[in-house]
Structure formats: C-alpha cells, structure tokens
C-alpha cells in the first residue's frame, strides 16, 4: 500500500510546501475557526500555492440542489480542485446518487464523513467513474470505541482495483 500525506486545515500557506505533503483538504469548520469568511477568496489565494497538487473544498449547503450547485462552482475554480461532499446529509439522506451523477460528468469528488462499511459499500456500488477520494473519518470512528482500522481496511480492499479512487484516513 502506498501512503500519501495530505494536510487538513486552513493554514495551507505553511503546510503545502512540506516535502511529504502531496495534497490538501479543507473544511468549513477549520475556515470558520480561522476567521475566514470569504471561501472563494481564500480558495483563489491558496490554489496557486498547490502547483497542481490536489486540494479539496467542502460544500456546505444542506440540500441536494444546493450541494450540486456548490459542487459545480467549487470545481470550476481549478483543474486540481476536488469537491468534498458528505456521504449523508444531517437528515440521513444519502448523497451517493448525486455524487455518482457529478462523477460521471467529470467532477473530482472527495466523498467525506464516511463512517461505516455500509457507506463504503454504497459508494463502491455507485461505480464512480471520475477521479475520487473516499475519506473515512477514522479518528472519529475510534472515538466511538469502534476499530477504525477494520473499516479502513474494508475501504482499501473494496477500492484496491479502482485506479480512479483513493482512500483517505481522515480525522
């Protein structure tokens, strides 16, 4: 298994140049905590620092229609941008059909907040065609007393033959 290190946070300027960091993910709560209010302005500032390496920006609308609109906007910012879409909405609704649709259209997707083998199986069964990352929230899984290593291993096995999909051990 090849391991890649991604920085996850809002201090992209500092960490994007570390020789072991090959990509960056961000999320709304990190940006809010850092006092960043203009998401697009922040993105336009940090995307050039990546020199083409992958960077993920998160949608924040709670509806499928809003997520679709935001995903299209976010991925229009640069060819190296992935859009982070949660696998399930706060109301329990799956986003996998929308993720599949956007993937088929060529959008780069980072499926985020993945917690269970059932969610991994649903993503796998969607047969995503575009470049994708499946972010398994291992630290939070471990916090619940469940062994995240088993869930991550399940994801790694499922996607091992999918050249367009990478798995990510996320916080």
PDB file of C-alpha atoms in Angstrom:
ATOM      1  CA  UNK A   1       0.000   0.000   0.000  1.00  0.00           C
ATOM      2  CA  UNK A   2       1.302   3.429  -0.923  1.00  0.00           C
ATOM      3  CA  UNK A   3       0.762   6.112   1.704  1.00  0.00           C
ATOM      4  CA  UNK A   4       0.314   9.786   0.831  1.00  0.00           C
ATOM      5  CA  UNK A   5       0.144  12.621   3.330  1.00  0.00           C
ATOM      6  CA  UNK A   6      -2.471  15.352   2.975  1.00  0.00           C
ATOM      7  CA  UNK A   7      -2.628  18.445   5.160  1.00  0.00           C
ATOM      8  CA  UNK A   8      -6.124  19.081   6.548  1.00  0.00           C
ATOM      9  CA  UNK A   9      -6.799  22.618   7.724  1.00  0.00           C
ATOM     10  CA  UNK A  10      -6.821  26.295   6.881  1.00  0.00           C
ATOM     11  CA  UNK A  11      -3.105  27.121   7.131  1.00  0.00           C
ATOM     12  CA  UNK A  12      -2.380  25.983   3.574  1.00  0.00           C
ATOM     13  CA  UNK A  13       0.413  28.515   3.053  1.00  0.00           C
ATOM     14  CA  UNK A  14       2.519  26.910   5.767  1.00  0.00           C
ATOM     15  CA  UNK A  15       1.932  23.233   5.067  1.00  0.00           C
ATOM     16  CA  UNK A  16       1.605  22.965   1.269  1.00  0.00           C
ATOM     17  CA  UNK A  17       5.397  23.203   0.843  1.00  0.00           C
ATOM     18  CA  UNK A  18       6.284  20.384   3.247  1.00  0.00           C
ATOM     19  CA  UNK A  19       8.056  17.800   1.118  1.00  0.00           C
ATOM     20  CA  UNK A  20       5.861  14.916   2.364  1.00  0.00           C
ATOM     21  CA  UNK A  21       2.547  16.745   1.847  1.00  0.00           C
ATOM     22  CA  UNK A  22       1.105  15.783  -1.539  1.00  0.00           C
ATOM     23  CA  UNK A  23      -2.329  17.351  -1.178  1.00  0.00           C
ATOM     24  CA  UNK A  24      -4.589  19.471   0.983  1.00  0.00           C
ATOM     25  CA  UNK A  25      -8.126  19.199   2.289  1.00  0.00           C
ATOM     26  CA  UNK A  26     -10.050  21.985   3.950  1.00  0.00           C
ATOM     27  CA  UNK A  27     -13.369  22.145   5.705  1.00  0.00           C
ATOM     28  CA  UNK A  28     -15.833  24.776   6.752  1.00  0.00           C
ATOM     29  CA  UNK A  29     -15.243  24.432  10.496  1.00  0.00           C
ATOM     30  CA  UNK A  30     -11.465  24.941  10.137  1.00  0.00           C
ATOM     31  CA  UNK A  31     -12.024  28.020   7.989  1.00  0.00           C
ATOM     32  CA  UNK A  32     -14.624  29.441  10.362  1.00  0.00           C
ATOM     33  CA  UNK A  33     -12.317  28.889  13.328  1.00  0.00           C
ATOM     34  CA  UNK A  34      -9.531  30.710  11.438  1.00  0.00           C
ATOM     35  CA  UNK A  35     -11.859  33.677  10.801  1.00  0.00           C
ATOM     36  CA  UNK A  36     -12.032  33.112   7.041  1.00  0.00           C
ATOM     37  CA  UNK A  37     -15.349  34.486   5.805  1.00  0.00           C
ATOM     38  CA  UNK A  38     -14.892  34.620   2.037  1.00  0.00           C
ATOM     39  CA  UNK A  39     -14.493  30.991   0.963  1.00  0.00           C
ATOM     40  CA  UNK A  40     -13.908  31.704  -2.729  1.00  0.00           C
ATOM     41  CA  UNK A  41     -11.332  34.422  -1.998  1.00  0.00           C
ATOM     42  CA  UNK A  42      -9.494  32.010   0.317  1.00  0.00           C
ATOM     43  CA  UNK A  43      -9.563  29.312  -2.375  1.00  0.00           C
ATOM     44  CA  UNK A  44      -8.286  31.665  -5.073  1.00  0.00           C
ATOM     45  CA  UNK A  45      -5.408  32.608  -2.764  1.00  0.00           C
ATOM     46  CA  UNK A  46      -4.310  29.050  -1.914  1.00  0.00           C
ATOM     47  CA  UNK A  47      -4.974  27.124  -5.138  1.00  0.00           C
ATOM     48  CA  UNK A  48      -1.883  28.576  -6.904  1.00  0.00           C
ATOM     49  CA  UNK A  49       0.263  27.533  -3.919  1.00  0.00           C
ATOM     50  CA  UNK A  50      -0.576  23.895  -4.664  1.00  0.00           C
ATOM     51  CA  UNK A  51       1.289  23.872  -8.012  1.00  0.00           C
ATOM     52  CA  UNK A  52      -1.297  21.465  -9.422  1.00  0.00           C
ATOM     53  CA  UNK A  53      -1.417  19.143  -6.391  1.00  0.00           C
ATOM     54  CA  UNK A  54      -4.916  18.153  -5.263  1.00  0.00           C
ATOM     55  CA  UNK A  55      -6.852  20.405  -2.915  1.00  0.00           C
ATOM     56  CA  UNK A  56     -10.367  19.726  -1.615  1.00  0.00           C
ATOM     57  CA  UNK A  57     -13.002  22.310  -0.705  1.00  0.00           C
ATOM     58  CA  UNK A  58     -16.214  21.397   1.080  1.00  0.00           C
ATOM     59  CA  UNK A  59     -19.815  22.129   0.144  1.00  0.00           C
ATOM     60  CA  UNK A  60     -21.931  23.479   2.985  1.00  0.00           C
ATOM     61  CA  UNK A  61     -25.491  23.659   1.659  1.00  0.00           C
ATOM     62  CA  UNK A  62     -27.783  21.157   3.434  1.00  0.00           C
ATOM     63  CA  UNK A  63     -29.842  20.318   0.310  1.00  0.00           C
ATOM     64  CA  UNK A  64     -29.038  18.153  -2.697  1.00  0.00           C
ATOM     65  CA  UNK A  65     -29.838  21.027  -5.063  1.00  0.00           C
ATOM     66  CA  UNK A  66     -27.572  23.395  -3.176  1.00  0.00           C
ATOM     67  CA  UNK A  67     -24.790  20.819  -2.978  1.00  0.00           C
ATOM     68  CA  UNK A  68     -24.972  20.241  -6.724  1.00  0.00           C
ATOM     69  CA  UNK A  69     -24.761  23.967  -7.432  1.00  0.00           C
ATOM     70  CA  UNK A  70     -21.883  24.490  -4.992  1.00  0.00           C
ATOM     71  CA  UNK A  71     -20.025  21.439  -6.314  1.00  0.00           C
ATOM     72  CA  UNK A  72     -20.118  22.805  -9.853  1.00  0.00           C
ATOM     73  CA  UNK A  73     -18.919  26.222  -8.638  1.00  0.00           C
ATOM     74  CA  UNK A  74     -16.119  24.825  -6.476  1.00  0.00           C
ATOM     75  CA  UNK A  75     -14.716  22.511  -9.145  1.00  0.00           C
ATOM     76  CA  UNK A  76     -14.721  25.360 -11.669  1.00  0.00           C
ATOM     77  CA  UNK A  77     -12.007  27.102  -9.644  1.00  0.00           C
ATOM     78  CA  UNK A  78      -9.150  24.908 -10.939  1.00  0.00           C
ATOM     79  CA  UNK A  79      -8.359  21.532 -12.507  1.00  0.00           C
ATOM     80  CA  UNK A  80      -6.723  20.295  -9.291  1.00  0.00           C
ATOM     81  CA  UNK A  81      -9.775  21.037  -7.111  1.00  0.00           C
ATOM     82  CA  UNK A  82     -11.838  18.241  -5.587  1.00  0.00           C
ATOM     83  CA  UNK A  83     -15.201  18.997  -4.040  1.00  0.00           C
ATOM     84  CA  UNK A  84     -15.880  17.477  -0.619  1.00  0.00           C
ATOM     85  CA  UNK A  85     -19.409  16.112  -0.423  1.00  0.00           C
ATOM     86  CA  UNK A  86     -20.626  14.305   2.705  1.00  0.00           C
ATOM     87  CA  UNK A  87     -21.874  10.780   2.025  1.00  0.00           C
ATOM     88  CA  UNK A  88     -25.027  11.528   4.024  1.00  0.00           C
ATOM     89  CA  UNK A  89     -26.880  14.727   4.926  1.00  0.00           C
ATOM     90  CA  UNK A  90     -27.747  15.664   8.532  1.00  0.00           C
ATOM     91  CA  UNK A  91     -31.309  14.439   7.898  1.00  0.00           C
ATOM     92  CA  UNK A  92     -29.963  10.972   6.975  1.00  0.00           C
ATOM     93  CA  UNK A  93     -30.456  11.323   3.220  1.00  0.00           C
ATOM     94  CA  UNK A  94     -27.739   9.722   1.115  1.00  0.00           C
ATOM     95  CA  UNK A  95     -25.845  11.867  -1.370  1.00  0.00           C
ATOM     96  CA  UNK A  96     -24.404   8.924  -3.303  1.00  0.00           C
ATOM     97  CA  UNK A  97     -26.735   9.256  -6.345  1.00  0.00           C
ATOM     98  CA  UNK A  98     -25.713  12.914  -6.689  1.00  0.00           C
ATOM     99  CA  UNK A  99     -22.053  12.004  -6.192  1.00  0.00           C
ATOM    100  CA  UNK A 100     -22.369   9.383  -8.942  1.00  0.00           C
ATOM    101  CA  UNK A 101     -24.009  11.897 -11.293  1.00  0.00           C
ATOM    102  CA  UNK A 102     -21.324  14.526 -10.705  1.00  0.00           C
ATOM    103  CA  UNK A 103     -18.563  11.923 -11.043  1.00  0.00           C
ATOM    104  CA  UNK A 104     -19.992  10.797 -14.384  1.00  0.00           C
ATOM    105  CA  UNK A 105     -19.832  14.427 -15.507  1.00  0.00           C
ATOM    106  CA  UNK A 106     -16.111  14.503 -14.690  1.00  0.00           C
ATOM    107  CA  UNK A 107     -16.145  16.439 -11.420  1.00  0.00           C
ATOM    108  CA  UNK A 108     -13.424  15.405  -8.981  1.00  0.00           C
ATOM    109  CA  UNK A 109     -15.134  14.252  -5.795  1.00  0.00           C
ATOM    110  CA  UNK A 110     -13.909  13.795  -2.238  1.00  0.00           C
ATOM    111  CA  UNK A 111     -16.637  11.737  -0.559  1.00  0.00           C
ATOM    112  CA  UNK A 112     -16.335  12.805   3.053  1.00  0.00           C
ATOM    113  CA  UNK A 113     -17.628  11.898   6.515  1.00  0.00           C
ATOM    114  CA  UNK A 114     -17.604   8.187   5.731  1.00  0.00           C
ATOM    115  CA  UNK A 115     -18.040   6.151   8.920  1.00  0.00           C
ATOM    116  CA  UNK A 116     -19.352   2.673   8.104  1.00  0.00           C
ATOM    117  CA  UNK A 117     -18.692  -0.321   5.890  1.00  0.00           C
ATOM    118  CA  UNK A 118     -22.255   0.070   4.612  1.00  0.00           C
ATOM    119  CA  UNK A 119     -21.451   3.588   3.372  1.00  0.00           C
ATOM    120  CA  UNK A 120     -18.264   2.280   1.762  1.00  0.00           C
ATOM    121  CA  UNK A 121     -20.264  -0.455   0.030  1.00  0.00           C
ATOM    122  CA  UNK A 122     -22.835   2.088  -1.215  1.00  0.00           C
ATOM    123  CA  UNK A 123     -20.062   4.281  -2.666  1.00  0.00           C
ATOM    124  CA  UNK A 124     -18.407   1.237  -4.251  1.00  0.00           C
ATOM    125  CA  UNK A 125     -21.701   0.070  -5.778  1.00  0.00           C
ATOM    126  CA  UNK A 126     -22.196   3.526  -7.333  1.00  0.00           C
ATOM    127  CA  UNK A 127     -19.146   2.743  -9.513  1.00  0.00           C
ATOM    128  CA  UNK A 128     -17.787   6.286  -9.585  1.00  0.00           C
ATOM    129  CA  UNK A 129     -16.147   6.992 -12.925  1.00  0.00           C
ATOM    130  CA  UNK A 130     -14.254  10.212 -12.241  1.00  0.00           C
ATOM    131  CA  UNK A 131     -11.245  10.879 -10.032  1.00  0.00           C
ATOM    132  CA  UNK A 132     -12.411  10.393  -6.460  1.00  0.00           C
ATOM    133  CA  UNK A 133     -11.235  10.252  -2.876  1.00  0.00           C
ATOM    134  CA  UNK A 134     -13.144   8.350  -0.193  1.00  0.00           C
ATOM    135  CA  UNK A 135     -12.407   9.979   3.173  1.00  0.00           C
ATOM    136  CA  UNK A 136     -13.024   7.577   6.060  1.00  0.00           C
ATOM    137  CA  UNK A 137     -13.250   9.511   9.339  1.00  0.00           C
ATOM    138  CA  UNK A 138     -11.084   7.095  11.305  1.00  0.00           C
ATOM    139  CA  UNK A 139     -10.275   9.307  14.283  1.00  0.00           C
ATOM    140  CA  UNK A 140     -13.941   9.907  14.989  1.00  0.00           C
ATOM    141  CA  UNK A 141     -14.738   6.221  14.438  1.00  0.00           C
ATOM    142  CA  UNK A 142     -12.085   5.314  17.011  1.00  0.00           C
ATOM    143  CA  UNK A 143     -13.593   7.887  19.406  1.00  0.00           C
ATOM    144  CA  UNK A 144     -16.791   5.800  19.442  1.00  0.00           C
ATOM    145  CA  UNK A 145     -14.913   2.673  20.514  1.00  0.00           C
ATOM    146  CA  UNK A 146     -15.129   1.038  17.078  1.00  0.00           C
ATOM    147  CA  UNK A 147     -11.895  -0.128  15.466  1.00  0.00           C
ATOM    148  CA  UNK A 148     -11.381   2.238  12.531  1.00  0.00           C
ATOM    149  CA  UNK A 149      -8.602   0.070  11.154  1.00  0.00           C
ATOM    150  CA  UNK A 150     -11.150  -2.604  10.217  1.00  0.00           C
ATOM    151  CA  UNK A 151     -13.338  -0.064   8.421  1.00  0.00           C
ATOM    152  CA  UNK A 152     -10.358   1.491   6.641  1.00  0.00           C
ATOM    153  CA  UNK A 153      -9.128  -1.961   5.619  1.00  0.00           C
ATOM    154  CA  UNK A 154     -12.576  -2.665   4.194  1.00  0.00           C
ATOM    155  CA  UNK A 155     -12.366   0.538   2.137  1.00  0.00           C
ATOM    156  CA  UNK A 156      -8.845  -0.249   0.935  1.00  0.00           C
ATOM    157  CA  UNK A 157      -9.884  -3.739  -0.176  1.00  0.00           C
ATOM    158  CA  UNK A 158     -13.038  -2.503  -1.909  1.00  0.00           C
ATOM    159  CA  UNK A 159     -11.283   0.194  -3.912  1.00  0.00           C
ATOM    160  CA  UNK A 160      -7.946  -1.578  -4.492  1.00  0.00           C
ATOM    161  CA  UNK A 161      -8.720  -2.270  -8.160  1.00  0.00           C
ATOM    162  CA  UNK A 162     -10.262   1.158  -8.848  1.00  0.00           C
ATOM    163  CA  UNK A 163      -7.491   3.251 -10.399  1.00  0.00           C
ATOM    164  CA  UNK A 164      -9.596   6.433 -10.188  1.00  0.00           C
ATOM    165  CA  UNK A 165     -10.392   6.151  -6.467  1.00  0.00           C
ATOM    166  CA  UNK A 166      -8.101   6.714  -3.497  1.00  0.00           C
ATOM    167  CA  UNK A 167      -8.931   6.145   0.144  1.00  0.00           C
ATOM    168  CA  UNK A 168      -8.006   8.676   2.788  1.00  0.00           C
ATOM    169  CA  UNK A 169      -7.639   8.131   6.541  1.00  0.00           C
ATOM    170  CA  UNK A 170      -9.319  11.273   7.819  1.00  0.00           C
ATOM    171  CA  UNK A 171      -9.852  12.852  11.208  1.00  0.00           C
TER     172      UNK A 171
END
